[in-house]
XYZ file of C-alpha atoms in Angstrom:
743
model
C 129.646 102.972 -19.737
C 133.241 102.494 -20.910
C 133.299 106.069 -22.234
C 132.223 107.426 -18.842
C 134.901 105.372 -17.090
C 137.567 106.767 -19.410
C 136.317 110.346 -19.115
C 136.387 110.164 -15.314
C 139.861 108.501 -15.321
C 138.594 105.393 -13.547
C 141.129 103.115 -15.347
C 143.966 105.149 -13.794
C 142.570 104.358 -10.350
C 142.430 100.677 -11.308
C 146.071 100.839 -12.422
C 147.031 102.092 -8.942
C 144.958 99.279 -7.478
C 146.658 96.652 -9.656
C 150.103 97.887 -8.547
C 149.187 96.856 -4.991
C 148.028 93.345 -5.876
C 150.445 90.555 -4.955
C 149.548 87.976 -7.607
C 148.607 87.992 -11.310
C 145.104 86.883 -10.279
C 144.624 89.987 -8.155
C 146.146 92.267 -10.785
C 143.804 90.965 -13.476
C 140.778 91.360 -11.219
C 141.851 94.892 -10.325
C 142.237 95.995 -13.948
C 138.896 94.420 -14.892
C 136.972 95.919 -11.973
C 133.634 97.509 -12.898
C 130.677 98.871 -10.909
C 128.910 96.066 -9.032
C 125.434 95.586 -7.675
C 124.688 97.685 -4.621
C 124.579 94.640 -2.340
C 127.929 93.358 -3.606
C 129.530 96.825 -3.419
C 128.499 97.191 0.224
C 129.863 93.693 0.929
C 133.191 94.652 -0.671
C 133.349 97.758 1.534
C 132.963 95.582 4.643
C 135.543 93.108 3.361
C 138.020 95.917 2.642
C 137.572 97.225 6.180
C 138.338 93.745 7.530
C 141.402 93.489 5.285
C 142.620 96.823 6.703
C 142.404 95.547 10.271
C 143.601 92.008 9.563
C 146.436 91.728 7.004
C 147.173 88.231 5.718
C 149.793 86.497 3.564
C 148.750 85.039 0.201
C 150.212 81.917 -1.444
C 151.719 81.944 -4.964
C 148.367 81.851 -6.716
C 149.929 82.889 -10.042
C 152.205 79.859 -10.157
C 149.343 77.623 -9.071
C 147.112 78.874 -11.867
C 149.897 78.460 -14.450
C 150.403 74.853 -13.354
C 146.661 74.183 -13.405
C 146.245 75.635 -16.905
C 149.218 73.616 -18.179
C 147.709 70.462 -16.699
C 144.317 71.217 -18.271
C 146.046 71.796 -21.617
C 147.518 68.305 -21.610
C 151.058 69.271 -20.653
C 153.117 67.315 -18.146
C 154.304 69.200 -15.068
C 157.846 68.835 -13.803
C 158.550 67.730 -10.281
C 159.393 71.323 -9.310
C 156.136 72.635 -10.790
C 154.117 69.983 -8.981
C 155.906 70.750 -5.726
C 155.217 74.505 -6.040
C 151.548 73.807 -6.818
C 151.247 71.561 -3.749
C 152.928 74.181 -1.526
C 150.555 76.892 -2.808
C 147.520 74.705 -2.102
C 148.779 73.875 1.396
C 149.281 77.591 2.117
C 145.811 78.331 0.727
C 144.234 75.761 3.050
C 146.192 77.221 5.986
C 144.921 80.690 5.034
C 141.367 79.350 5.015
C 141.819 78.126 8.588
C 143.481 81.398 9.634
C 140.576 83.519 8.382
C 137.878 81.161 9.664
C 137.049 83.358 12.656
C 136.398 86.508 10.557
C 132.863 87.152 9.390
C 133.511 88.502 5.884
C 136.993 87.316 4.923
C 136.234 83.969 6.528
C 133.278 83.496 4.176
C 135.455 84.370 1.157
C 138.185 81.978 2.335
C 135.646 79.158 2.569
C 135.773 79.125 -1.213
C 139.228 77.533 -0.889
C 138.677 73.825 -1.341
C 140.237 70.735 0.223
C 143.109 69.528 -1.979
C 144.638 67.016 0.413
C 144.464 64.129 -2.068
C 146.763 65.948 -4.504
C 149.122 67.516 -1.942
C 149.627 64.266 0.002
C 150.357 62.343 -3.203
C 152.883 64.999 -4.297
C 154.566 65.075 -0.889
C 154.880 61.293 -0.995
C 156.338 61.229 -4.519
C 158.439 64.427 -4.862
C 161.321 65.459 -2.625
C 162.171 69.031 -1.577
C 164.362 69.531 -4.665
C 161.631 68.482 -7.069
C 163.039 65.025 -7.793
C 160.798 61.965 -7.894
C 161.443 59.841 -4.803
C 162.387 56.148 -4.952
C 159.229 55.417 -2.940
C 156.989 57.000 -5.596
C 156.311 53.505 -7.007
C 157.511 49.944 -6.352
C 158.849 49.648 -9.924
C 160.905 52.863 -9.605
C 162.276 51.673 -6.312
C 163.350 48.323 -7.847
C 164.987 50.047 -10.826
C 166.982 52.442 -8.678
C 167.953 49.632 -6.301
C 169.678 47.928 -9.248
C 171.052 51.127 -10.783
C 173.213 52.112 -7.856
C 175.271 48.931 -7.485
C 175.539 48.544 -11.270
C 176.943 52.039 -11.663
C 179.435 51.392 -8.904
C 180.460 48.066 -10.533
C 181.206 49.866 -13.807
C 183.262 52.530 -12.053
C 185.264 49.969 -10.088
C 186.056 47.998 -13.241
C 187.138 51.123 -15.166
C 189.411 52.314 -12.345
C 190.995 48.862 -12.245
C 191.653 49.000 -15.998
C 193.261 52.449 -15.738
C 195.476 51.284 -12.884
C 196.502 48.222 -14.925
C 197.427 50.288 -18.026
C 198.830 53.500 -16.557
C 201.096 54.045 -19.559
C 198.047 54.216 -21.864
C 196.027 56.595 -19.668
C 196.529 60.327 -19.997
C 194.600 61.415 -16.888
C 192.928 59.133 -14.385
C 189.229 60.017 -14.599
C 185.973 58.462 -15.830
C 183.604 60.390 -18.071
C 180.340 59.960 -19.967
C 180.119 60.008 -23.721
C 176.814 59.242 -25.458
C 175.416 58.373 -22.006
C 178.005 55.595 -21.599
C 180.910 55.406 -19.162
C 184.389 55.505 -20.780
C 188.029 56.345 -19.987
C 190.640 58.659 -21.672
C 193.320 56.754 -23.638
C 196.357 58.255 -25.385
C 195.950 58.201 -29.164
C 198.860 55.862 -29.831
C 197.988 53.444 -27.034
C 194.465 52.411 -27.974
C 195.583 48.835 -28.595
C 196.454 48.559 -24.899
C 192.798 49.024 -23.907
C 190.611 47.215 -26.440
C 187.145 48.724 -26.699
C 184.707 50.934 -28.592
C 185.789 54.446 -29.572
C 183.061 56.861 -28.452
C 184.769 60.251 -28.894
C 188.106 62.036 -29.093
C 189.469 65.346 -27.880
C 189.685 68.407 -30.139
C 193.468 67.938 -30.489
C 193.091 64.214 -31.251
C 195.616 63.371 -28.539
C 193.045 61.679 -26.306
C 190.565 58.987 -27.255
C 187.503 58.217 -25.131
C 187.190 54.437 -25.155
C 184.506 52.176 -23.737
C 186.417 49.013 -22.843
C 184.870 45.741 -24.029
C 184.775 44.563 -20.419
C 182.106 47.145 -19.483
C 180.049 47.158 -22.696
C 177.528 44.678 -21.360
C 177.323 46.546 -18.053
C 176.840 49.904 -19.835
C 174.109 48.325 -21.961
C 172.300 47.179 -18.839
C 172.808 50.584 -17.225
C 171.376 52.340 -20.258
C 168.357 50.036 -20.252
C 167.716 50.763 -16.569
C 168.020 54.509 -17.182
C 165.405 54.334 -19.924
C 163.127 52.363 -17.633
C 163.699 54.941 -14.865
C 162.879 57.847 -17.172
C 159.776 56.065 -18.365
C 158.577 55.384 -14.817
C 159.364 58.942 -13.663
C 157.448 60.322 -16.654
C 154.519 58.063 -15.805
C 154.478 59.260 -12.189
C 154.685 62.926 -13.215
C 151.870 62.413 -15.733
C 149.758 60.743 -13.061
C 150.306 63.639 -10.630
C 149.587 66.179 -13.381
C 146.327 64.422 -14.207
C 145.449 64.423 -10.510
C 145.833 68.219 -10.460
C 143.783 68.656 -13.646
C 140.986 66.497 -12.216
C 140.721 68.569 -8.999
C 137.249 70.084 -9.457
C 137.583 72.507 -6.556
C 140.706 74.192 -7.896
C 138.811 76.775 -9.961
C 136.895 77.930 -6.861
C 140.147 78.057 -4.899
C 141.764 80.297 -7.524
C 138.653 82.499 -7.552
C 138.785 82.890 -3.764
C 142.533 83.625 -3.795
C 142.053 86.221 -6.531
C 139.334 87.999 -4.525
C 141.430 87.884 -1.330
C 144.316 89.449 -3.257
C 142.017 92.133 -4.675
C 140.648 92.946 -1.208
C 144.147 93.281 0.202
C 145.043 95.582 -2.699
C 141.931 97.673 -1.985
C 142.970 97.956 1.661
C 146.482 99.027 0.639
C 145.068 101.626 -1.786
C 142.817 103.030 0.945
C 145.722 103.168 3.383
C 148.118 104.801 0.905
C 145.710 107.430 -0.481
C 143.706 108.116 2.694
C 140.436 106.723 1.328
C 137.394 106.134 3.570
C 134.379 103.806 3.361
C 131.306 105.437 1.772
C 127.680 105.093 2.800
C 124.820 104.845 0.321
C 121.767 107.005 0.933
C 119.765 109.877 -0.519
C 121.624 112.647 -2.315
C 125.362 113.338 -2.276
C 127.216 114.678 0.760
C 131.027 114.664 0.717
C 133.242 116.159 3.393
C 136.840 116.995 2.547
C 136.591 115.239 -0.819
C 139.657 115.241 -3.071
C 140.795 113.882 -6.424
C 142.737 110.649 -5.713
C 145.035 111.063 -8.736
C 146.245 114.603 -7.936
C 149.352 115.203 -5.857
C 148.676 117.305 -2.735
C 144.982 117.860 -3.558
C 142.879 120.546 -1.876
C 139.848 118.954 -0.146
C 136.370 120.438 -0.602
C 132.894 119.858 0.823
C 130.152 119.099 -1.682
C 126.427 118.498 -1.245
C 123.536 117.743 -3.613
C 120.030 116.962 -2.370
C 116.364 117.432 -3.208
C 116.446 121.203 -2.677
C 119.832 121.717 -4.361
C 119.986 119.233 -7.187
C 122.344 121.073 -9.558
C 125.537 122.952 -8.807
C 126.619 125.609 -11.342
C 130.365 126.123 -10.866
C 132.093 129.098 -12.447
C 135.460 130.774 -12.125
C 138.720 131.278 -14.035
C 140.464 128.632 -16.101
C 142.768 126.205 -14.295
C 140.880 126.906 -11.076
C 139.894 123.286 -10.356
C 136.372 123.147 -11.824
C 136.999 120.083 -13.966
C 138.878 118.316 -11.170
C 135.878 118.881 -8.894
C 133.533 117.242 -11.422
C 135.856 114.254 -11.673
C 136.166 114.109 -7.897
C 132.410 113.619 -7.583
C 132.186 111.203 -10.506
C 135.152 109.126 -9.335
C 133.754 108.923 -5.801
C 130.525 107.412 -7.151
C 132.301 104.984 -9.502
C 134.768 103.850 -6.842
C 131.969 103.325 -4.319
C 129.936 101.312 -6.843
C 133.005 99.172 -7.589
C 133.420 98.296 -3.907
C 136.356 100.674 -3.333
C 136.732 103.254 -0.596
C 136.407 106.876 -1.764
C 138.590 109.969 -1.586
C 136.769 111.862 1.188
C 136.790 112.038 4.962
C 133.055 111.263 4.949
C 130.847 110.356 2.010
C 127.134 109.688 1.655
C 126.381 108.829 -1.957
C 123.226 108.140 -3.877
C 123.203 105.034 -6.085
C 122.582 106.531 -9.547
C 120.975 104.408 -12.238
C 123.437 105.924 -14.726
C 126.214 108.509 -14.893
C 126.348 110.978 -17.783
C 129.659 112.803 -18.112
C 130.646 115.383 -20.723
C 134.129 116.441 -19.698
C 136.917 117.631 -21.993
C 137.040 118.182 -25.757
C 135.261 115.540 -27.793
C 135.912 115.545 -31.535
C 135.080 112.828 -34.026
C 136.977 113.142 -37.318
C 135.141 110.153 -38.751
C 131.763 111.777 -38.195
C 133.098 115.287 -38.947
C 131.953 116.555 -35.553
C 133.451 119.707 -34.041
C 134.197 120.165 -30.360
C 130.843 121.873 -29.881
C 129.045 119.095 -31.734
C 130.852 116.471 -29.661
C 129.578 118.160 -26.501
C 126.041 118.242 -27.863
C 126.100 114.504 -28.659
C 126.860 113.666 -25.046
C 124.366 116.215 -23.695
C 121.710 114.784 -26.035
C 122.282 111.345 -24.470
C 121.769 112.827 -21.026
C 118.606 114.726 -21.966
C 117.105 111.606 -23.544
C 118.229 108.971 -21.057
C 118.549 110.678 -17.669
C 116.057 110.179 -14.837
C 115.744 111.710 -11.400
C 118.083 108.915 -10.204
C 120.832 109.847 -12.690
C 124.028 111.814 -12.059
C 124.953 114.387 -14.736
C 128.391 116.025 -14.959
C 128.909 118.656 -17.696
C 132.108 120.634 -18.161
C 132.112 124.081 -19.885
C 128.431 124.102 -20.805
C 127.739 126.429 -23.741
C 131.366 126.749 -24.863
C 132.711 126.159 -28.349
C 130.221 128.406 -30.190
C 128.861 131.965 -30.255
C 128.645 133.121 -26.604
C 125.094 134.515 -26.906
C 123.732 131.469 -28.701
C 125.722 129.178 -26.433
C 124.324 130.873 -23.317
C 120.743 130.594 -24.590
C 121.174 126.929 -25.462
C 122.930 126.219 -22.152
C 120.119 127.850 -20.171
C 117.542 125.731 -21.987
C 119.594 122.614 -21.198
C 119.759 123.564 -17.509
C 116.003 124.125 -17.414
C 115.430 120.705 -18.946
C 117.777 119.037 -16.449
C 115.881 120.707 -13.615
C 112.595 119.407 -15.048
C 114.019 115.875 -15.176
C 115.009 116.137 -11.505
C 118.544 114.875 -12.087
C 121.377 115.645 -9.698
C 124.764 116.812 -10.852
C 127.277 119.572 -11.373
C 127.889 121.881 -14.351
C 130.808 124.217 -15.003
C 130.616 127.337 -17.165
C 132.200 130.706 -17.982
C 128.977 132.287 -19.284
C 127.695 135.196 -17.204
C 124.015 134.806 -18.236
C 123.998 131.322 -16.723
C 125.268 132.720 -13.409
C 122.394 135.210 -13.411
C 119.956 132.419 -14.335
C 121.065 130.254 -11.403
C 121.056 133.064 -8.836
C 118.085 132.521 -6.517
C 116.460 129.835 -8.691
C 115.061 126.770 -6.957
C 116.944 123.506 -7.464
C 120.220 125.054 -8.662
C 122.976 126.808 -6.734
C 125.776 129.061 -7.903
C 129.261 128.117 -6.801
C 132.765 129.171 -7.734
C 136.398 128.228 -7.375
C 138.293 130.745 -5.259
C 141.010 132.862 -6.916
C 143.728 134.865 -5.166
C 144.165 138.210 -6.947
C 147.310 139.026 -5.004
C 149.189 136.040 -6.352
C 147.075 135.577 -9.517
C 146.759 131.920 -8.544
C 143.740 129.707 -7.870
C 143.257 128.268 -4.377
C 141.182 125.287 -5.657
C 138.628 125.869 -2.896
C 134.926 125.639 -3.632
C 132.738 128.558 -2.525
C 129.016 127.745 -2.378
C 126.364 130.359 -3.098
C 128.763 132.730 -4.863
C 129.072 132.853 -8.676
C 132.618 133.014 -9.946
C 134.190 135.870 -11.847
C 136.236 135.457 -14.995
C 138.810 137.894 -13.569
C 139.720 138.820 -17.147
C 139.627 142.593 -16.498
C 141.191 142.229 -13.032
C 144.065 140.128 -14.337
C 144.563 142.447 -17.311
C 144.616 145.473 -15.028
C 147.023 143.744 -12.654
C 149.318 142.916 -15.569
C 149.404 146.559 -16.636
C 147.181 146.603 -19.728
C 146.455 150.252 -20.697
C 143.506 151.633 -18.749
C 142.005 153.085 -21.917
C 141.843 149.678 -23.497
C 140.234 148.262 -20.356
C 137.685 151.099 -20.212
C 136.792 150.576 -23.870
C 136.385 146.832 -23.275
C 134.051 147.449 -20.345
C 132.022 149.898 -22.449
C 131.651 147.357 -25.234
C 130.171 144.854 -22.782
C 127.880 146.939 -20.590
C 125.742 144.079 -19.346
C 128.739 141.912 -18.589
C 130.431 144.880 -16.975
C 127.506 145.478 -14.654
C 127.337 141.798 -13.771
C 131.077 141.694 -13.131
C 130.707 144.766 -10.959
C 127.938 143.073 -9.011
C 130.056 139.970 -8.622
C 132.979 142.125 -7.485
C 130.731 143.775 -4.881
C 129.488 140.381 -3.717
C 133.025 139.119 -3.473
C 134.114 142.114 -1.395
C 131.198 141.478 0.944
C 132.055 137.800 1.047
C 135.670 138.552 1.869
C 134.544 140.923 4.624
C 132.268 138.245 6.044
C 135.071 135.775 5.684
C 137.299 138.074 7.706
C 134.652 138.393 10.409
C 134.174 134.633 10.397
C 137.882 134.082 10.842
C 137.937 136.632 13.671
C 135.027 134.838 15.368
C 136.763 131.515 14.862
C 139.898 132.984 16.430
C 137.828 134.185 19.418
C 136.177 130.787 19.630
C 139.559 129.093 19.484
C 140.827 131.398 22.256
C 137.741 130.609 24.348
C 138.311 126.914 23.772
C 141.935 127.339 24.761
C 140.967 129.151 27.952
C 138.348 126.507 28.704
C 140.908 123.778 28.180
C 143.401 125.654 30.365
C 140.769 126.058 33.089
C 139.908 122.378 32.849
C 143.596 121.538 33.064
C 144.074 123.713 36.145
C 140.944 122.253 37.718
C 142.273 118.759 37.075
C 145.620 119.746 38.601
C 143.827 121.244 41.612
C 141.787 118.083 42.065
C 144.937 116.008 41.768
C 146.738 118.223 44.291
C 143.719 118.080 46.621
C 143.657 114.300 46.389
C 147.381 114.179 47.149
C 146.908 116.448 50.170
C 144.055 114.281 51.442
C 146.229 111.209 51.063
C 149.032 112.969 52.925
C 146.619 113.956 55.719
C 145.331 110.395 55.893
C 148.876 109.084 56.136
C 149.711 111.630 58.847
C 146.529 110.796 60.778
C 147.284 107.089 60.489
C 150.819 107.596 61.791
C 149.589 109.766 64.680
C 146.962 107.162 65.530
C 149.620 104.447 65.616
C 151.801 106.589 67.909
C 148.774 107.281 70.129
C 147.909 103.612 70.372
C 151.489 102.855 71.356
C 151.436 105.597 74.018
C 148.078 104.423 75.387
C 149.284 100.854 75.545
C 152.447 101.892 77.369
C 150.503 104.049 79.839
C 147.982 101.273 80.458
C 150.809 98.879 81.309
C 152.303 101.457 83.678
C 148.927 101.981 85.340
C 148.440 98.244 85.713
C 151.934 97.429 86.970
C 152.706 100.544 89.042
C 149.148 101.343 90.142
C 149.728 105.050 89.908
C 146.901 107.479 89.505
C 149.195 109.766 87.462
C 149.309 107.190 84.677
C 145.488 107.036 84.674
C 145.332 110.809 84.440
C 147.711 110.759 81.490
C 145.567 108.118 79.777
C 142.412 110.137 80.327
C 144.168 113.275 79.041
C 145.268 111.454 75.908
C 141.744 110.175 75.390
C 140.328 113.653 75.681
C 142.928 115.084 73.312
C 143.053 112.477 70.535
C 140.138 110.071 70.558
C 137.013 111.249 68.747
C 134.137 111.874 71.044
C 131.130 109.688 70.341
C 128.163 111.898 70.726
C 125.173 110.152 72.197
C 122.149 110.219 69.917
C 119.544 112.809 70.920
C 116.744 111.421 73.093
C 113.465 110.669 71.292
C 110.837 113.437 71.534
C 108.966 113.319 74.849
C 111.513 111.080 76.584
C 113.753 112.404 79.345
C 114.887 111.208 82.761
C 111.859 111.404 85.079
C 109.214 111.563 82.294
C 106.210 109.180 82.524
C 105.899 106.518 79.811
C 103.635 103.640 78.868
C 105.036 100.207 78.027
C 102.444 98.819 75.571
C 104.075 95.360 75.424
C 103.554 94.991 79.246
C 100.386 97.040 79.569
C 102.083 98.984 82.395
C 103.102 102.551 83.091
C 106.445 103.619 84.406
C 108.951 106.408 84.600
C 112.245 106.892 82.794
C 115.217 106.630 85.121
C 118.048 107.010 82.600
C 118.446 107.214 78.794
C 121.081 104.827 77.401
C 121.363 105.633 73.695
C 118.682 103.679 71.872
C 117.575 102.116 75.183
C 116.212 103.467 78.430
C 116.186 102.277 82.077
C 112.534 102.433 83.131
C 111.119 102.075 86.680
C 107.938 99.964 86.434
C 106.598 99.438 89.905
C 109.364 97.877 91.984
C 111.271 96.741 88.888
C 113.852 98.535 86.761
C 113.680 97.393 83.135
C 116.060 98.120 80.262
C 113.843 98.677 77.203
C 114.179 100.002 73.659
C 113.068 103.632 73.404
C 111.058 102.699 70.300
C 108.918 100.437 72.543
C 107.975 103.336 74.873
C 105.047 105.695 74.516
C 105.546 109.107 76.226
C 102.710 110.254 78.517
C 101.670 113.712 79.549
C 102.668 114.764 83.021
C 99.551 114.579 85.183
C 101.072 115.764 88.349
C 104.393 117.147 89.460
C 106.715 114.228 89.113
C 108.355 112.861 92.098
C 112.002 113.692 92.382
C 114.081 111.016 90.820
C 117.397 110.642 92.450
C 120.011 110.575 89.735
C 123.458 109.418 90.450
C 126.309 111.802 89.886
C 127.480 111.990 86.334
C 130.933 110.792 87.309
C 129.507 107.602 88.874
C 130.576 104.719 86.668
C 127.577 102.433 86.696
C 127.536 101.073 83.130
C 129.963 101.203 80.203
C 128.589 100.815 76.661
C 131.134 98.808 74.663
C 128.969 97.999 71.624
C 130.505 98.871 68.260
C 134.082 98.918 69.618
C 136.887 96.621 68.557
C 138.189 94.132 71.136
C 141.270 96.257 71.781
C 139.213 99.440 72.179
C 136.731 97.666 74.458
C 139.479 96.236 76.692
C 140.984 99.710 77.040
C 137.566 101.131 78.008
C 137.064 98.313 80.560
C 140.472 99.050 82.068
C 139.613 102.751 82.383
C 136.208 101.954 83.864
C 137.653 99.543 86.453
C 140.255 102.068 87.534
C 137.707 104.874 87.752
C 135.209 102.666 89.651
C 137.874 101.864 92.229
C 138.726 105.517 92.526
C 135.036 106.326 93.122
C 134.617 103.474 95.589
C 132.011 101.606 93.542
C 131.464 97.950 94.282
C 129.884 96.914 90.982
C 130.205 97.795 87.315
C 127.907 96.946 84.381
C 129.626 96.234 81.040
C 127.174 96.466 78.095
C 128.757 94.441 75.253
C 125.691 92.988 73.522
C 125.116 89.387 72.562
C 126.242 89.226 68.886
C 128.657 86.386 68.138
C 130.006 86.351 71.684
C 133.556 87.231 70.637
C 133.589 90.601 72.430
C 131.929 89.078 75.536
C 134.495 86.258 75.729
C 137.461 88.627 75.277
C 136.192 90.962 78.026
C 135.565 88.109 80.468
C 138.985 86.614 79.769
C 140.542 89.997 80.661
C 138.359 90.265 83.828
C 139.419 86.782 84.884
C 143.064 87.896 84.959
C 142.428 91.352 86.477
C 143.392 91.582 90.201
C 140.826 94.345 90.776
C 137.899 92.022 90.013
C 136.308 89.859 92.682
C 133.812 88.129 90.371
C 131.560 88.679 87.365
C 128.364 87.196 85.930
C 125.530 87.792 83.467
C 122.989 90.456 84.321
C 119.450 89.332 85.216
C 117.346 88.479 82.135
C 115.214 91.596 82.527
C 118.371 93.780 82.677
C 120.222 92.523 79.623
C 121.012 88.886 80.344
C 123.953 87.578 78.298
C 124.408 90.999 76.674
C 125.566 92.565 79.973
C 128.347 91.469 82.353
C 128.028 92.602 85.984
C 131.456 92.966 87.626
C 131.961 92.864 91.411
C 135.061 94.782 92.462
C 137.395 93.892 95.309
C 137.063 96.064 98.367
């Protein structure tokens, strides 16, 4: 497996991955990454997608691991090391809480343990500078409580001595020699300050003397310092042991390493444009590219049950080998939980990858390049199954072309029998002829631009590639006689090259037609988009015009209401008929006319009807919308038209005297607002007076009573009204107000 990884340059991908890791833990995991189980690989893909959408900050896991390993090895951590370890664990626990709400990363972060016992103890014993606090232990606190005053007592006594013997003191300062406080005394004046000589200057002019008066104090100070160091060492050892005994720390480091690796995978995908793969049947890659090549040319690639092998031919340096590695790397990266270098990728999960790419020589076994190829191909022929992926570069090369072609064809036949999927590159023309039209294998080639004599690195499916040897030679000006002789020496190859040239011309012609059709399609799409844009603009303009019309209508309606109100006041206060005429003219001009609903079939004024609910017959006097005034015997009843049953005319109906159309007998106010109804009542009262009517029926309906109360309140104040009351029960009751006008 390691050989295949090297051949396909998988370690180079891992090196790029490691560069994006933030901690040594992540870097080590990146460099050691290998294909995983399918379930774990799919889980890593989901985790990488989460890491892309939710970036997070990692603690210093490298420093934490170093401290943990030192503690396990029996070493004693310094206060600074303990403090950094505690900070890393606190940040790790905070990260666990931060990722808790995420499905995948949250599960990984749950591997971070609870290390509160260690972190709280460190925070209580170590200050922010890494020094052990006085409160770390009662003994340390007692020692330091004595140390401070004792040190100050020594300093005070030494300063007093220097002030008392100024002539013997060179410079007034106190220093430490051999961890004991002393003062500088001139060489010839040592007898002035009796004490112990601890040191002297390089010139010998200054002696550093510990006066006898502070010897006992220095001794006590030194003893306390040793006790302090011993207690500090004990506390640091205790905290180190506490870290080493933390059983959950290994799982925490494992979780932090995986979180770092996942963030590195997300960064690699973002930087290289990688996408998540999907595992399924066969291999289908869209816009696949080699992730290690600068400015790669993407290609589509597909292998399935009907097209298991791809035979790729074409000139050298045309991208054949890179295409093999592109496919192999995509599979390896997907199996390792990485995203792949393709816009879309459906990949089969092969049981094994066989790759024979590049020269393989073994000096120890005295194998030639050809023999090295055969060793790898032998492994594939013996170990491959229909679930295997086989990648072979330059099949049949390295030996006699005729023998190599025969052997290569036999190998291809055997691979087809095994049912493996894969891709093979070759320069041998007989293999191109073998693959043409054969089931399970498809010719393909890498495109070459004869005008520039450069490859385009684009894969052409269904077309075998040409060597372009004669074409390049002719383009470079090789004598035509030499070229003709070469073609004559290889008649079969010449005919095949001619056929391939013909096929390529046809392909180029079809390619030109395809591009022309694509241009027409693009133009049609452009026109469609332009039409859609204009339609959208038209709809927007139409909507704006409608809004403008609505605004204009609303403003006109407001002006009309104001005019009507003013005219009504004039008619009421001045009592002029001209004002009423103006109001009626405005009504006719502006207010929408409410068309009365058409009478039901068979009902008309004067037509006979049956009233089933009463078991009586009658005759229609007047139609009032959904109701009708019916003469039943001596009574006139207001009934719903739906309750009436038309009858055939048995005899010439008696003439029914209908009142003139202008006679205001009843005003239907149902459905109007209070303001509209009051305006209608005002018009009706004025018109009734003009016609000399004594009574007026106002049909307002029962409903909530709001309209009825508003109308009656207006009638109560109107000087034209004598009185008003409900209509009889059989003529509308509370739903109708009968108004008696003043004479």
